[in-house]
Amino acid sequence: MTALISPARKNPAAQAIETLLKSRETGIVLALLLVLVATTVRSPAFLVSTDGFRDLLLTPAIFVLLAIGQAMVIITRNIDLSVGSVVGLTAYLTGRLFIDFPGMPIPVVIIAGIALGALLGLINGALIAYAKVPALVVTLGTLYIYRGVDVWWVGRKPINASDMPRDFLGFGVSSFLNIPTLAIIAALVLVAVGWCMKTTRGGRELYAIGSDPSAATLYGLRITKRVIHAFVACGALTGLAGVLFAARYGTVDSQAGTGFELISVAAAVVGGIAIFGGSGSVLGAAIGAVLLLTINRALPLLGVQDFWQQAVVGALILGAIALDRVLSLRQFHKLIEIRDNAND
Amino acid sequence: MIRLSSHSSTSTVGDVVLELSEVSKSFGAVRALRNGELTLRAGSIHALMGENGAGKSTIVKIIAGLYHRDAGSFTLDGTEVDFRSTAESKNAGIAVIYQEPTLFPDLSVTENIFMGRQPMKSWGRIDRAAMRKHAQELFSRLDVHIDPDRPAQGLSIADQQIIEVAKAMSLDAKVLVMDEPTAALSLAEVDRLFAIARALRDEGRALLFISHRFEEVYALCDTVTVMRDGEYISTDPIDETDVPSLVRKMVGRDVASLFPKEEATIGDVALEVRNLNSTGTFHDISFTVRAGEIVGLAGLVGAGRSEVARAIFGVDNYDSGHVSVYGESVPRKNTAAAMKLGVALVPEDRRQQGLILDFGVARNLTLSICRGLARFGLLSSKAENLAADGWAQRLQVKSHSLATAAGTLSGGNQQKIVLAKWLAAQPRILIVDEPTRGIDVGTKAEVHRMLSQLAGQGLAILMVSSELPEVLGMADRVLVMREGRITSEIPRAEATAETVMFAATHDRQQVLAATNVMEPTQ
């Protein structure tokens, strides 16, 4: 008999510290702190100045949204590679709406961006769930299709800052209590999605489906519906990110958002989302996004040359995957050991 | 603690809960189930027995809602049901424990029990506290100590099975189906599972227990249904049956005349396996195969036969032991070296391991010899086709052209290509794993004829097979494995369905004891 005896009760503080040390997010937070400290020592303005602090929170905000959406999809053992193109389309829609309907209220534009993103996500999800084609292939296809539509739509009329109302552009760089509004939005989304993933049936079923799809079938979970939900949610968050992209940068051409899909996947993986689904948290993915973008800004200040910066990001991804592999191998060996002991 | 009485219990067997009648199910041209009959009663533990491929799993999957029957009736509490998904079957009060536990490794034990049916609070929140408490109650009812918060990953099979049972109990299921739940359990764990099963029976639930182990069936069940070749054979109270009669019903064929192997001169020891061990998979495997000999490796699914074959060929590693071919030792986990020494393996699952389905027939046929065909490291299609054509004709592979993708051919023709592929490499030792699984009767006979001829030409053949008639007809000697160990070695003259089945379901001591008793009387 190999049943585990529950550990003896410890005092709550000690237990909280133990949970903290064991959690997968702690490692990424430590890495982030390391980068911050090292860079600040070298060049204090990185963190201590008003601009430094603002940029620290503002730059990653859009990518935090993308990473959260991507994490939800990867948790179900799928992937969304169309993220960058969806950002491009929704960002352009934002500018187009301001040009074609002058005076359109900002909230309506935001909702329109989210709705378009959700629709594009629905197309991804439906193709994957009903046509039974792997997500990698479907979203690689829609990556190009969505981008193609974007290029055709933008034509020779990219959006410039002057096309959009001043309020909207101001909103992109505004702050509340010294905290950038975009960062607050990202944080609110993080809390809401994190809550759903942890405490609702739908959220837990996303984990279950990614953890073992065939077991999910035997449990009678509605896999098709849940996977489509994940893609729609990812699309909606990406749409929101597209609107914020327009507000933050002011110019939107046909190449806006190119390559963002890989950054979002990298953030999720570095943040502890297992690429085969079933484990990790959206909080981890969000911190992963902050870490990646902070490193991106820090490396030039640390005197690291341009071409090495990419390599550092790559090393981080490999390191995160290697760590996950080591952890799961260790689990596996434990399983074998227990089984053999039980049999002898 | 729950009482440990066996089938002679006084618990009253109640009304019919679940009834299958004349149920059939086909997959393409293969009829997995012809007339399935099963009647489960409240307060009863019903055994379902049969050889591999008898249709037991198909029945389980129909009950579970995974398969939909083609014809026949399926009633639950007297009303006809028509499950289209596992969720519907579950909602109707049926819980199924599969041979392989199906848990979510990344989620906690508690979540695994309640996934999809979690207790809820306001705002669509899962009531974690209630869920955890409920899980603990279930565990204390089952008298086990499992931390409800730990992930399912890393749990022993036995504990995973307990969680499956807890899952079934949380459903308050009327019907509990257990598909070979004991296959991976130790004796103590089996006892614990049985105690739980009896307690559930005494609560008035109907249990279906599938097992190959007679001693377990006799210890636990009150009724037994036997199936064979997708057909219902009989249902009897367990007290009115004995092991020999059950075995006869399970095998029930005239096996001797079906696959006669031609006489061949038995030569030198070709393959020698000494004390092969692989922790958790097989133990202390020793045997020899001589030139011109076909040695059958029999046993039930999961006995470790394919694993031994894979280890010999070098696909999998092993912990200790020694393999040699005509005196030359074969390095472990090195298929290239094994092939060089003349060993060939025709694997069990040809779709996954033996064939490249998208490649044409010619490319598949020459895959194992492409190095020999290549000039300056380059393969010419002409050389490939030339070499392949000869083999395709010899084996009468039916395909439009040599470029036809292998995946589009019938199972029988695919198997011929896999065989031809290895024969083209001119092996000295051929290991075939389930050589005729899923192929039609005609092709089966052809494959057997081929194997027999090859042995006649001096090839040493190790044949893993779950089909008793095939083993008894083809093998010069039968090795029987059970739970990773060889329990018996039976020469052709003494190999019968009964002796092989007995050895496949009993451990070595029991087999030896039985033969000692039998010998003086012969």
PDB file of C-alpha atoms in Angstrom, chain A residues 89 146-156 254-255:
ATOM      1  CA  LEU A  89      -6.291  43.520 -38.045  1.00  0.00           C
ATOM      2  CA  TYR A 146      -5.463  37.163 -41.587  1.00  0.00           C
ATOM      3  CA  ARG A 147      -2.256  38.960 -42.514  1.00  0.00           C
ATOM      4  CA  GLY A 148      -3.199  38.815 -46.176  1.00  0.00           C
ATOM      5  CA  VAL A 149      -6.585  40.371 -45.431  1.00  0.00           C
ATOM      6  CA  ASP A 150      -4.808  43.002 -43.341  1.00  0.00           C
ATOM      7  CA  VAL A 151      -2.369  43.899 -46.127  1.00  0.00           C
ATOM      8  CA  TRP A 152      -5.254  44.142 -48.617  1.00  0.00           C
ATOM      9  CA  TRP A 153      -7.343  46.262 -46.215  1.00  0.00           C
ATOM     10  CA  VAL A 154      -4.552  48.636 -45.252  1.00  0.00           C
ATOM     11  CA  GLY A 155      -3.537  49.076 -48.889  1.00  0.00           C
ATOM     12  CA  ARG A 156      -1.774  52.401 -49.199  1.00  0.00           C
ATOM     13  CA  SER A 254       0.063  46.433 -42.633  1.00  0.00           C
ATOM     14  CA  GLN A 255       2.941  44.898 -40.680  1.00  0.00           C
TER      15      GLN A 255
END
